[in-house]
Short mmCIF file of C-alpha atoms in Angstrom, two decimals:
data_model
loop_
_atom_site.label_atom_id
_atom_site.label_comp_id
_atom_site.label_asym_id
_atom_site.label_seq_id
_atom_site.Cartn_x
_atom_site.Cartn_y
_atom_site.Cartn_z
CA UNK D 19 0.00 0.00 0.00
CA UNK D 20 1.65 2.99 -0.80
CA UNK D 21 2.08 6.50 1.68
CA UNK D 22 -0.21 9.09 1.47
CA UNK D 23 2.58 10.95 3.30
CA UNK D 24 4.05 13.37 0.76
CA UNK D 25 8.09 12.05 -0.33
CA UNK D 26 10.85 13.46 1.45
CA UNK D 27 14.39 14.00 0.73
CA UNK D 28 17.10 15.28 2.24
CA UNK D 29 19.28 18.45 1.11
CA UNK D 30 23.12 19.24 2.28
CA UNK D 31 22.48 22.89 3.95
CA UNK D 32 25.92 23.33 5.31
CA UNK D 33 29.34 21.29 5.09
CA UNK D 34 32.42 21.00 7.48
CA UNK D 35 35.52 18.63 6.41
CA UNK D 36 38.48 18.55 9.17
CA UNK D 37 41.52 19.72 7.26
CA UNK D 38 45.27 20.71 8.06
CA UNK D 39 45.76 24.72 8.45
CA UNK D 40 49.09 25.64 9.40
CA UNK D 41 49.69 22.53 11.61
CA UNK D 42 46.02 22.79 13.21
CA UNK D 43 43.57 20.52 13.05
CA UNK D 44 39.75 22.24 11.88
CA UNK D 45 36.92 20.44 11.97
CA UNK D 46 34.08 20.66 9.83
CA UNK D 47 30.63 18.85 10.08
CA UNK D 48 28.17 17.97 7.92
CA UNK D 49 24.34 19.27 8.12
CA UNK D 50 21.01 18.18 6.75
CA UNK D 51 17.74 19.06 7.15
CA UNK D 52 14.80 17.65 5.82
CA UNK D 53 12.17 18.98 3.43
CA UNK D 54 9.08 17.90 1.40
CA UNK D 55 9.35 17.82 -2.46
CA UNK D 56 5.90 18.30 -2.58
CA UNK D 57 4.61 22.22 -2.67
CA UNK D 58 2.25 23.45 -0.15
CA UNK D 59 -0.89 24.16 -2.40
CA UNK D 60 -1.56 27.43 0.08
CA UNK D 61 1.48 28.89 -1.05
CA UNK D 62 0.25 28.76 -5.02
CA UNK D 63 -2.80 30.37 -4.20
CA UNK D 64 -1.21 33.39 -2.03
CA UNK D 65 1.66 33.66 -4.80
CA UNK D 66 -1.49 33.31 -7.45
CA UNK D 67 -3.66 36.24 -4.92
CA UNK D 68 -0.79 38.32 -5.49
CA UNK D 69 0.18 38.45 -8.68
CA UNK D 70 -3.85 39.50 -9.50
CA UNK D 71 -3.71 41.92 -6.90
CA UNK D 72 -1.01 43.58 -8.26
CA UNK D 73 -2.33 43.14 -11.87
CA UNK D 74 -5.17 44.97 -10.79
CA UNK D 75 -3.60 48.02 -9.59
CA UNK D 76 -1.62 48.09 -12.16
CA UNK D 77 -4.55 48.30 -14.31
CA UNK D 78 -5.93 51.27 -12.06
CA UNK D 79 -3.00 53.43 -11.80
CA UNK D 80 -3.18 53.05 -15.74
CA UNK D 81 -7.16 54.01 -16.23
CA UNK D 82 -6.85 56.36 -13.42
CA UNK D 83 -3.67 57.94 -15.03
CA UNK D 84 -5.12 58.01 -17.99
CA UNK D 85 -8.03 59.80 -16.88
CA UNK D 86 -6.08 62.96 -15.01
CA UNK D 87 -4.40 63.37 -18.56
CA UNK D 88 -7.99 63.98 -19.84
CA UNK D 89 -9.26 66.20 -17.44
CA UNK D 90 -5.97 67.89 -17.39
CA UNK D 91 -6.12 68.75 -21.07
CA UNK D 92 -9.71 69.15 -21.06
CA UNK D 93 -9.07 71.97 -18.54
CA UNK D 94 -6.07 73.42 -20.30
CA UNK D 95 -6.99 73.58 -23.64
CA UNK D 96 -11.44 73.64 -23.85
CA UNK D 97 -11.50 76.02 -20.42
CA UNK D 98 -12.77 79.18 -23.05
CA UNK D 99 -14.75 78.00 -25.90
CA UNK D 100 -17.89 79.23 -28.29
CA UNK D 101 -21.39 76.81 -27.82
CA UNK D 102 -23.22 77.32 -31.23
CA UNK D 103 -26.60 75.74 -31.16
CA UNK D 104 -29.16 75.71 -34.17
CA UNK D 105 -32.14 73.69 -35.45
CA UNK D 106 -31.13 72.74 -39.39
CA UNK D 107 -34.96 72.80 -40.33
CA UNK D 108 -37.66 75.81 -41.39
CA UNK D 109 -40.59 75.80 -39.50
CA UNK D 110 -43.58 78.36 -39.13
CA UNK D 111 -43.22 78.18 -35.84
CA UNK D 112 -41.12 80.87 -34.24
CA UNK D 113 -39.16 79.68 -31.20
CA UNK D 114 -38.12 82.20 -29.00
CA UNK D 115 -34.35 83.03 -27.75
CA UNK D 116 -35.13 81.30 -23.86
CA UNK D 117 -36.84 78.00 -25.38
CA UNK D 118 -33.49 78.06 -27.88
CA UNK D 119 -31.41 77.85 -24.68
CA UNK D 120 -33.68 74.99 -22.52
CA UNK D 121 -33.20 72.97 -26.19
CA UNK D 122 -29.82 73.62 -26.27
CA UNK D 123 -29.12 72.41 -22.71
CA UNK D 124 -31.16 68.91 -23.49
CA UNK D 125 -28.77 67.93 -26.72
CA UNK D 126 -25.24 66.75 -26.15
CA UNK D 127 -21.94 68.45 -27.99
CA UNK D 128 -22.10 66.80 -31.48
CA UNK D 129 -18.65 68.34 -32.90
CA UNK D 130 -15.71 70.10 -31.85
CA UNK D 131 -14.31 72.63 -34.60
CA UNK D 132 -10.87 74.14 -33.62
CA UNK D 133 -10.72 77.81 -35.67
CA UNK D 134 -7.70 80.29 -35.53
CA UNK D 135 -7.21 82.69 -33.01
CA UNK D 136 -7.84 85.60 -34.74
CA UNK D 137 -11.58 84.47 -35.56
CA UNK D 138 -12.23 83.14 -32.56
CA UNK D 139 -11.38 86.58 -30.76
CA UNK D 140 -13.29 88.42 -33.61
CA UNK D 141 -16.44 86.29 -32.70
CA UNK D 142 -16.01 86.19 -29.19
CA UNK D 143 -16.25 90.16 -29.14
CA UNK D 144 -18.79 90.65 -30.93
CA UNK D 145 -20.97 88.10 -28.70
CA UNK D 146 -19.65 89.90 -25.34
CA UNK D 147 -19.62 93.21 -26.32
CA UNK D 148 -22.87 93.42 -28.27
CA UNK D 149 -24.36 96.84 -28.73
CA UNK D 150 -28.09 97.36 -28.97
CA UNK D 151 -29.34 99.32 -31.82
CA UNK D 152 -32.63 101.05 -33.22
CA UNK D 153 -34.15 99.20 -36.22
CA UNK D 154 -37.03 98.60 -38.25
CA UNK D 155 -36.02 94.87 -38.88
CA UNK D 156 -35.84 92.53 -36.19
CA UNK D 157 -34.12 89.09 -36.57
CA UNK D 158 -35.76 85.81 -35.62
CA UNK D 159 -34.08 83.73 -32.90
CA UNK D 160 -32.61 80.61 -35.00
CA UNK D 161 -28.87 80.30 -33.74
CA UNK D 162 -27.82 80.33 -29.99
CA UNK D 163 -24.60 81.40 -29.51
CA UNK D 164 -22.94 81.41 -25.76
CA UNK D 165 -19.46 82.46 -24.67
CA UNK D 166 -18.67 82.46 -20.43
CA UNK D 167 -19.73 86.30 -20.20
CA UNK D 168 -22.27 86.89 -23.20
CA UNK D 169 -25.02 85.10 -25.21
CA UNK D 170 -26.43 86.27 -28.80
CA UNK D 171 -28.96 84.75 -30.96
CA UNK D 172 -29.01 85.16 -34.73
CA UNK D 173 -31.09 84.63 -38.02
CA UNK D 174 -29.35 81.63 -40.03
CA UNK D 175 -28.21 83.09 -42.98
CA UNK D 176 -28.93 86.47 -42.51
CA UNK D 177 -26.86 89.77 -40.74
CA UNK D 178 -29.81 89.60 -38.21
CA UNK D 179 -29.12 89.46 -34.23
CA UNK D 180 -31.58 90.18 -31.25
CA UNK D 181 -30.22 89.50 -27.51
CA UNK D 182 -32.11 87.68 -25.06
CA UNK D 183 -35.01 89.84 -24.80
CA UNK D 184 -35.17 90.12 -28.08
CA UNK D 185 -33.58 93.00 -28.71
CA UNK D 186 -31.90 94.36 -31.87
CA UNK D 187 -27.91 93.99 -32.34
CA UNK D 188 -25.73 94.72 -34.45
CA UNK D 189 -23.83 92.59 -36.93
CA UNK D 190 -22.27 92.88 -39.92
CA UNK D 191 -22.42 90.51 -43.17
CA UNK D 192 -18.46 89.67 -42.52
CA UNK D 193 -19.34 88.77 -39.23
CA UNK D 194 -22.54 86.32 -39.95
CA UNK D 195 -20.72 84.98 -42.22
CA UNK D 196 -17.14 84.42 -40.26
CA UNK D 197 -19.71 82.84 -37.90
CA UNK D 198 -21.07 80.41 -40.45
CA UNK D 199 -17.82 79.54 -42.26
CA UNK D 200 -16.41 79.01 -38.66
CA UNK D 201 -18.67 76.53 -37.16
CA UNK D 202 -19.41 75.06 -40.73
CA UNK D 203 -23.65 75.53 -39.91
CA UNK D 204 -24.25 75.48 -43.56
CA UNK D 205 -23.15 71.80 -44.06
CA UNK D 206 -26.30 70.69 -42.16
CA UNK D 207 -28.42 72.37 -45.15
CA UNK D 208 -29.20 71.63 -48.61
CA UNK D 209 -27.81 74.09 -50.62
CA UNK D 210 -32.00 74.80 -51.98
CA UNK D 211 -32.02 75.91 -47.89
CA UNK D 212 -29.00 78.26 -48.03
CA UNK D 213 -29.99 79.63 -51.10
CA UNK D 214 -33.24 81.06 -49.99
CA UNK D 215 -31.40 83.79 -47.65
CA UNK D 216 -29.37 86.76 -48.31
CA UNK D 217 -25.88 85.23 -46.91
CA UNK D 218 -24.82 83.26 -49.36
CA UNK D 219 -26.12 85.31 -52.11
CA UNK D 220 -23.64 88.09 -51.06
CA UNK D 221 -20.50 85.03 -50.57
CA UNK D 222 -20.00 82.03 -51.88
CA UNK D 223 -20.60 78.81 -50.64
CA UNK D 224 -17.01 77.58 -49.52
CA UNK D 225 -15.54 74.64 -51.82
CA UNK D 226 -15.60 72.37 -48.60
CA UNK D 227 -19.67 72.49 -48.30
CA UNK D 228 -21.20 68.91 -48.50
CA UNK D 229 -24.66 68.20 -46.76
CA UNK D 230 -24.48 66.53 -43.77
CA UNK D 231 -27.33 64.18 -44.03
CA UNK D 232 -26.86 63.32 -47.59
CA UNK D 233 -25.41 59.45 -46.61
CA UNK D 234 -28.39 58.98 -44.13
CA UNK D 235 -30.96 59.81 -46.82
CA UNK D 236 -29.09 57.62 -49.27
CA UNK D 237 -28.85 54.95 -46.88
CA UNK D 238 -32.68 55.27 -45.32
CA UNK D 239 -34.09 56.12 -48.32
CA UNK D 240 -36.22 53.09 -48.76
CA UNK D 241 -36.93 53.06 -44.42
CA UNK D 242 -39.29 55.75 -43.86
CA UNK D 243 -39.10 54.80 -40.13
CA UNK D 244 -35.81 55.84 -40.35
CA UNK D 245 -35.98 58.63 -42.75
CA UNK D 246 -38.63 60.31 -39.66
CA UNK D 247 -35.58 59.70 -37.04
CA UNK D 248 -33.26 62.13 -39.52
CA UNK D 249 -36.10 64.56 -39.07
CA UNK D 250 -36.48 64.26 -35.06
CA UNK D 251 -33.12 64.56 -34.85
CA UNK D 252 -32.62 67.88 -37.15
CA UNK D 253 -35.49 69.25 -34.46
CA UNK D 254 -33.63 68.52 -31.80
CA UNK D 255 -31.31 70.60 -32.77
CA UNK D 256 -27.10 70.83 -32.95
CA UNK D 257 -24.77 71.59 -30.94
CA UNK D 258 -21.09 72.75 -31.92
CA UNK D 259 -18.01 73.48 -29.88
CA UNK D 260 -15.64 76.30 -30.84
CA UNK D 261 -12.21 76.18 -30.05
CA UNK D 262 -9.61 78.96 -30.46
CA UNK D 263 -6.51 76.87 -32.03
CA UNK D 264 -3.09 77.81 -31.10
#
């Protein structure tokens, strides 16, 4: 019958000889001690414990590392940017400038656009320093347009602003249209759309213009479930991030 006991050998820990040094006699002894060739499954499990342990923080300090990075940038390079918010579709309905803000705040950024400097400035002025003027013509809230200290709302297409209350401001055809080639608005119309305002009948539609929801009606086009979603989500509304790049 054989042991259960686990095998046992025997290992040579320390070893003394006598020998002759200088006419004296040392002696040296020999010393075992016993030991089991068989590994204590416990010890596997706690080496096994800590190699996952340390795999796992490992794994944080990466994500978390990671993370700081992203704020860190976030922080450094998005802490002063331009929120331009529109609705690409004509309606008869006329929204006004506080129900373009509640909409805005319900949609989620869709697109960041980094613009030079010098524009960015130019727009950023003219939506914190807006001056109030006396007109006959009053512009239709259809573009929301937010900085940290200011907020103006424009007619798409058009050198129309009112503020908040819906007051009259001025702008100049340069400026709606820095605005627009800025933030790219016009590539979420069909050129028909653009074409029925004064904007782009005073400039030309820039070479890089392609309509935005050209490849969804393409690819929908025989889904009219899913040609009504392209709809909802035009009234929903877009949201665009302007950032000054240095």
């Amino acid at each position: 019958m054989k042991s259960l006991m686990p095998k046992k050998s025997f290992v040579l820990l320390g070893e003394r000889r006598t020998a002759q040094l200088n006419g004296e006699s040392i002696r040296h002894h020999h010393r075992w001690t016993e030991f089991t060739t068989e590994e204590p499954t416990s010890k596997k499990q706690e080496e096994m414990k800590r190699n996952a342990l340390l795999l796992f923080l490992w794994a944080l300090a990466l994500v978390t590392n990671v993370r700081c990075a992203s704020k860190s940038r976030e922080k450094t390079e998005f802490q002063d940017s331009i929120v331009v918010f529109f609705r690409p579709i004509y309606s008869s309905k006329v929204v006004s400038a506080k129900e373009l803000i509640m909409m805005s705040n319900k949609v989620p950024v869709y697109d960041t656009l980094f613009v030079d400097r010098g524009d960015y400035n130019s727009i950023k002025n003219f939506i914190e320093n807006k001056e109030v003027i006396r007109t006959d013509v009053k512009g239709i809230p259809e573009v929301y347009l937010k900085t940290k200290r200011g907020t103006v709302f424009l007619t798409q297409f058009n050198p129309l602003a009112v503020d908040i209350d819906g007051s009259p401001l001025a702008i100049s055809m340069g400026m709606a249209y820095r605005i627009n080639t800025c933030s790219k608005m016009y590539n979420y119309y069909t050129k028909e759309e653009i074409s029925w305002d004064t904007l782009f009948r005073e400039y030309s539609l820039p070479e890089d213009y392609h309509y935005h929801y050209d490849k969804y009606y393409q690819e929908f086009k025989n889904n009219g479930h899913k040609l009504d979603s392209i709809f909802i989500v035009k009234k929903r509304g877009v949201k665009l991030w302007l950032i000054a790049r240095e």
